[in-house]
């Protein structure tokens, strides 16, 4: 497969966004339509590329692209393996699914202020973070992501958004600072930033270096992922942007943090997965529990949903904790289960946020105490919300069930009773919280606090723009649940690949600087010779 | 085939919903077909099953997790399957008349048929995880059915309590089932039941306790029984179907299913005996105090479920037969009685017994069904209920005879007391609602809306089946024996008969009936006694309190974690980042990290610069006004820049200087616009906290620098040499930094440029927002917590 394909998920959104910015300055309605159309095309192509990559890597291959033709570790490397392409695909799906919803609900002011290019920049950052094979390059894409999401947060200019935007950006910048410190340490002690090269050198590095680097990365990625006690930025900000934006954030942003945790611990510190297991599982348990308790105490639909993100990230980290553990189940089962859970979570969380957003727009408020009785007015929305809610709570046959069951099996198989017990209790509290949302919103006497009459779902076109994506994502969740085995085989391949440190290094083939002492010894590849190589 | 049945039920539900059945009686009658056909199919399987040929079906779902959809139609499965589908057919018809002309009828049908499919899947399952899947299905669908009248707060609370209790039990059970599956190496029920040695497994007791929790919650055993009376706010068809005939027996079914594999240990025996016994007694006891017909029936159901649980403690033939007959009898009298309660409610507008009287004459067909059902519930001969009670007493008597005196007397005595109580509340119901001429209350209710034939048909048919059953014991053995065999795992040939002669058991039965009649006559005193019991011991109130406690715990935890100033949160993140540094230091020593400084001399300018740096930093922190703080901060920046110059890094120095100047200019511009800072000075403690966090951050920075400069920590040659060597020949540029930025690592640069572009876009968008809105958060951010912000937002 042509490795240049790896650049597409980054370059395509970037160039499309630039194009959109160029046409957005004139501002009329027609040009908004043009923006929407171009965005849709870009997202479709992006999905196609992601699927092609997934198809290739999930048959056990890795794809490596050395940017500018500079041999690793000197240039920048992009790497795709199963884990990467699964997440690329998920990001592509969510962006594509949210687009109609955004077209139906985003206000004209935001569209004019560059909503579409901004989402494409966000996609570029997310895709880049998944593909990065270089620690500093990962940092750069984190910055792209952070800046694009910050602007998307604040673009409305409402006071609540500016408040939350400041919290969001300051706390995230601190996490980025920690990441930057880690990158500095990596370069200072290991002498390299290429991730494969780092993994190679970390095998012989001093334990102090390893501990320091792993710890700093854990703190900064953990903060991005929303782990306890670093998640503060998330509940302060996620409920303020429009639902379409929140669906992108809630579905994907924390998962980039989770991905980097998975990647760094399997590639750099596989031995710490064992040595630090109590820490990882402890953090996972605390995150699950504090997150769900937070959700129980929130007064609005979207605040409840944002706390649930935290709680569910805990499950994924629990999977990381038992990634290489287990007695009867195969090695890597835990990681495979965690990736499966991630897929489930990305789909269902976005679905639920969209459904919650539809409620909020329809009712003019999503404050639980002030709304109610929607079931008789909007039966279709009610059904979709209910199914999404129970999917999140882990009720069969939706995806939540198989993914939670696999995590429960591996934690019990490896004898971690406490965290397994916590995960079960948290499941129950999640179910409670989801049905509480349902009860307060859809049951009871009809209460409509908004000043305007309900309008969202009256126009047929808008109804389908809003409900279509929700239904489509639900079908995906159902499919993931019903054909769980196929997907589990895929995540298992991805997990095995991720745990195969030597395979990753061999695919990137970083050379030692000593072996290319001078220019005369380096005729192998010239900058004009674009490309990389297949494994 | 079986999966097809389940799917067809589900599809029928959707069709029923879609067809808007509320004003089309024909659809009400058609709805009988799907469950009816499944009933017929199962009846036709009975001879095969009696001969030991079980129908099995298996689809792989997730083999990696041991998750199959597999069904196995043995005696127990078909017994429960017949009840589920048969009673379901009746309830389907009844529903149409009960929810007469209600537009939401279709929605009820959808939930009802989904429930039916789940329940059938549950009882047919041959895989622990399949069983769990359908178990959860029944929980969710019953939630929707209980909360059907969702405008009523009572219905919502009842639905929530039922879901939480059964959901909690379900999850506990899941853990138990996974433990069981992992110990047995398989989730297939028939394999687990056939396997030996589970009782010796290290996880046996944990698994059994967890499975008990699942069964007890679902089957409303003490102390979880309270949800069942609460669930009576469901429409009557749901109460009749879920809360007496089928779902509440799922726990009993589970215990019966696992009986061959797990029974016969002290834990199993005493656990079921004690909890079942307590449930039996308190259910029967409280039933007498109820005036609401449905509440009375609900407590009677709790009591009956207690009996069944208790019976499954044993493995004897009598006990197993008693359980099987009890399940069947109960479905055939309690289900119809609930349906009758619904008809009474419909006809008179009330279920309050004090306002009812003489309904046997007013609505004779309904009355007939009621009388037949009540007689069986009372356990009077010659009914099915009588037979079940006789078997229970026989079992106790036999145990006493075998020397197991304690357990035997517990069963025998408890059974006799419960028998008397059953008689008492049954007679109360019979007399007050159907026979007496005049109601207690002044506002007596009258029949204003007599039921149509279709409405009465379902309860009548069911109760007639129940009445006929004791006289058809021969053919019925085809159904009862395989079920009993499946529970005990030993072949059982029953020789059931109504008449055993004058045995001690019969005499005890007669005594119980007599004392029950006495209790009935003195029921006024009994009701007063029950009414005087303290209210706060009721399960639902305790549950409510517990839930409220949980919510307040959640609020307090969240406030503790989330409700802080931005500075507070930033401090936490920074302090957490200290942890890895401390951990890393524990692997090494400072001496290993300190660079070799011999021969290095600090020059005069360097010393002066360092001093200036410290003073400027100090001044920034202590500055009284923003302007002076900015200026001293500028001094810090420029001094650092000078260090770069000293160490011959002109590029870096130039860049840094640019940034410093720009920052300074921007800050001055922005702060010029801001009003004066009128905040009160910070408290000592807060200041100390800030100093501490800053100190930690500084130390972290210092240690990180040490790490980078330490020889001992170096793990390989830096790649920078390559850039020096190749910048000119391959990059065609003499400035290495530039070549790195635009060639070697141009991809990074592209990303950073994008960041700048996005930032510019964001700045533009923010500037387009009204200015006043923008400034207020900036000013207040530093010392408002989130709760305050929320209020502010609301005000805005």
mmCIF file of C-alpha atoms in Angstrom, chain A residues 26-149:
data_model
loop_
_atom_site.group_PDB
_atom_site.id
_atom_site.type_symbol
_atom_site.label_atom_id
_atom_site.label_comp_id
_atom_site.label_asym_id
_atom_site.label_seq_id
_atom_site.Cartn_x
_atom_site.Cartn_y
_atom_site.Cartn_z
ATOM 1 C CA UNK A 26 -17.463 36.900 1.334
ATOM 2 C CA UNK A 27 -19.961 35.571 3.788
ATOM 3 C CA UNK A 28 -23.249 34.959 1.918
ATOM 4 C CA UNK A 29 -25.633 32.017 2.299
ATOM 5 C CA UNK A 30 -24.551 30.336 -0.922
ATOM 6 C CA UNK A 31 -20.996 30.268 0.216
ATOM 7 C CA UNK A 32 -22.024 28.642 3.475
ATOM 8 C CA UNK A 33 -23.642 25.983 1.352
ATOM 9 C CA UNK A 34 -20.409 25.658 -0.588
ATOM 10 C CA UNK A 35 -18.540 25.288 2.690
ATOM 11 C CA UNK A 36 -20.922 22.591 3.825
ATOM 12 C CA UNK A 37 -20.548 20.734 0.548
ATOM 13 C CA UNK A 38 -16.772 20.890 0.515
ATOM 14 C CA UNK A 39 -16.632 19.795 4.142
ATOM 15 C CA UNK A 40 -18.858 16.842 3.369
ATOM 16 C CA UNK A 41 -16.665 15.801 0.466
ATOM 17 C CA UNK A 42 -13.503 16.122 2.523
ATOM 18 C CA UNK A 43 -15.018 14.098 5.345
ATOM 19 C CA UNK A 44 -16.167 11.392 2.978
ATOM 20 C CA UNK A 45 -12.738 11.090 1.401
ATOM 21 C CA UNK A 46 -11.226 11.086 4.861
ATOM 22 C CA UNK A 47 -13.490 8.217 5.867
ATOM 23 C CA UNK A 48 -12.556 6.328 2.726
ATOM 24 C CA UNK A 49 -8.859 6.690 3.411
ATOM 25 C CA UNK A 50 -9.316 5.697 7.044
ATOM 26 C CA UNK A 51 -11.216 2.589 6.018
ATOM 27 C CA UNK A 52 -8.567 1.688 3.478
ATOM 28 C CA UNK A 53 -5.894 2.069 6.129
ATOM 29 C CA UNK A 54 -7.927 -0.005 8.566
ATOM 30 C CA UNK A 55 -8.424 -2.697 5.994
ATOM 31 C CA UNK A 56 -4.688 -2.856 5.364
ATOM 32 C CA UNK A 57 -3.353 -2.587 8.903
ATOM 33 C CA UNK A 58 -5.887 -4.900 10.499
ATOM 34 C CA UNK A 59 -4.568 -7.739 8.428
ATOM 35 C CA UNK A 60 -1.413 -7.403 10.492
ATOM 36 C CA UNK A 61 0.583 -4.758 8.659
ATOM 37 C CA UNK A 62 2.039 -1.443 9.633
ATOM 38 C CA UNK A 63 2.401 1.495 7.322
ATOM 39 C CA UNK A 64 5.227 3.990 7.762
ATOM 40 C CA UNK A 65 5.824 7.306 6.058
ATOM 41 C CA UNK A 66 9.035 9.283 6.553
ATOM 42 C CA UNK A 67 8.013 12.877 5.979
ATOM 43 C CA UNK A 68 10.204 14.673 3.450
ATOM 44 C CA UNK A 69 12.029 11.442 2.825
ATOM 45 C CA UNK A 70 14.315 11.979 5.811
ATOM 46 C CA UNK A 71 15.342 8.698 7.304
ATOM 47 C CA UNK A 72 14.077 8.065 10.844
ATOM 48 C CA UNK A 73 15.022 9.216 13.442
ATOM 49 C CA UNK A 74 16.157 12.444 11.785
ATOM 50 C CA UNK A 75 12.958 13.532 10.098
ATOM 51 C CA UNK A 76 9.387 13.089 11.170
ATOM 52 C CA UNK A 77 7.718 9.744 10.891
ATOM 53 C CA UNK A 78 4.045 8.920 10.511
ATOM 54 C CA UNK A 79 3.024 5.430 11.529
ATOM 55 C CA UNK A 80 -0.273 3.625 11.180
ATOM 56 C CA UNK A 81 -1.018 0.319 12.810
ATOM 57 C CA UNK A 82 -4.297 -1.279 13.727
ATOM 58 C CA UNK A 83 -4.904 0.912 16.750
ATOM 59 C CA UNK A 84 -4.191 4.050 14.771
ATOM 60 C CA UNK A 85 -6.428 3.209 11.887
ATOM 61 C CA UNK A 86 -9.288 2.057 14.100
ATOM 62 C CA UNK A 87 -9.235 5.431 15.788
ATOM 63 C CA UNK A 88 -8.816 7.290 12.495
ATOM 64 C CA UNK A 89 -11.905 5.507 11.276
ATOM 65 C CA UNK A 90 -13.833 6.349 14.409
ATOM 66 C CA UNK A 91 -12.879 10.011 14.133
ATOM 67 C CA UNK A 92 -13.902 10.009 10.478
ATOM 68 C CA UNK A 93 -17.257 8.449 11.294
ATOM 69 C CA UNK A 94 -18.038 10.850 14.104
ATOM 70 C CA UNK A 95 -17.094 13.928 12.106
ATOM 71 C CA UNK A 96 -19.181 12.756 9.225
ATOM 72 C CA UNK A 97 -22.147 11.903 11.430
ATOM 73 C CA UNK A 98 -22.049 15.208 13.270
ATOM 74 C CA UNK A 99 -21.948 17.233 10.061
ATOM 75 C CA UNK A 100 -25.681 16.943 9.203
ATOM 76 C CA UNK A 101 -26.564 17.689 12.797
ATOM 77 C CA UNK A 102 -24.368 20.758 12.682
ATOM 78 C CA UNK A 103 -25.906 21.874 9.408
ATOM 79 C CA UNK A 104 -29.315 21.562 11.030
ATOM 80 C CA UNK A 105 -28.538 23.270 14.311
ATOM 81 C CA UNK A 106 -25.462 25.511 14.192
ATOM 82 C CA UNK A 107 -26.357 29.199 14.145
ATOM 83 C CA UNK A 108 -25.464 31.491 11.302
ATOM 84 C CA UNK A 109 -23.006 33.498 13.392
ATOM 85 C CA UNK A 110 -20.851 30.442 14.053
ATOM 86 C CA UNK A 111 -21.036 29.319 10.459
ATOM 87 C CA UNK A 112 -19.859 32.737 9.374
ATOM 88 C CA UNK A 113 -17.071 32.738 11.936
ATOM 89 C CA UNK A 114 -15.597 29.609 10.440
ATOM 90 C CA UNK A 115 -17.336 26.685 12.074
ATOM 91 C CA UNK A 116 -16.570 24.325 9.204
ATOM 92 C CA UNK A 117 -12.873 25.160 8.756
ATOM 93 C CA UNK A 118 -12.439 24.994 12.509
ATOM 94 C CA UNK A 119 -13.880 21.502 12.708
ATOM 95 C CA UNK A 120 -11.564 20.487 9.901
ATOM 96 C CA UNK A 121 -8.592 21.905 11.816
ATOM 97 C CA UNK A 122 -9.768 19.905 14.803
ATOM 98 C CA UNK A 123 -9.936 16.780 12.663
ATOM 99 C CA UNK A 124 -6.444 17.473 11.396
ATOM 100 C CA UNK A 125 -5.145 17.711 14.965
ATOM 101 C CA UNK A 126 -6.894 14.530 16.028
ATOM 102 C CA UNK A 127 -5.760 12.552 12.992
ATOM 103 C CA UNK A 128 -2.242 13.877 13.351
ATOM 104 C CA UNK A 129 -2.073 12.822 16.980
ATOM 105 C CA UNK A 130 -3.131 9.306 16.028
ATOM 106 C CA UNK A 131 -0.569 9.101 13.227
ATOM 107 C CA UNK A 132 2.401 10.795 14.864
ATOM 108 C CA UNK A 133 5.489 8.648 15.169
ATOM 109 C CA UNK A 134 7.520 11.421 16.705
ATOM 110 C CA UNK A 135 7.024 12.743 20.204
ATOM 111 C CA UNK A 136 7.405 16.406 19.345
ATOM 112 C CA UNK A 137 5.202 16.046 16.323
ATOM 113 C CA UNK A 138 2.588 14.586 18.639
ATOM 114 C CA UNK A 139 2.962 17.696 20.741
ATOM 115 C CA UNK A 140 2.394 19.869 17.701
ATOM 116 C CA UNK A 141 -0.816 18.070 16.839
ATOM 117 C CA UNK A 142 -1.939 18.365 20.444
ATOM 118 C CA UNK A 143 -1.498 22.091 20.023
ATOM 119 C CA UNK A 144 -3.504 22.118 16.810
ATOM 120 C CA UNK A 145 -6.233 20.182 18.586
ATOM 121 C CA UNK A 146 -6.146 22.397 21.630
ATOM 122 C CA UNK A 147 -6.258 25.630 19.692
ATOM 123 C CA UNK A 148 -8.989 24.476 17.305
ATOM 124 C CA UNK A 149 -11.098 23.188 20.169
#
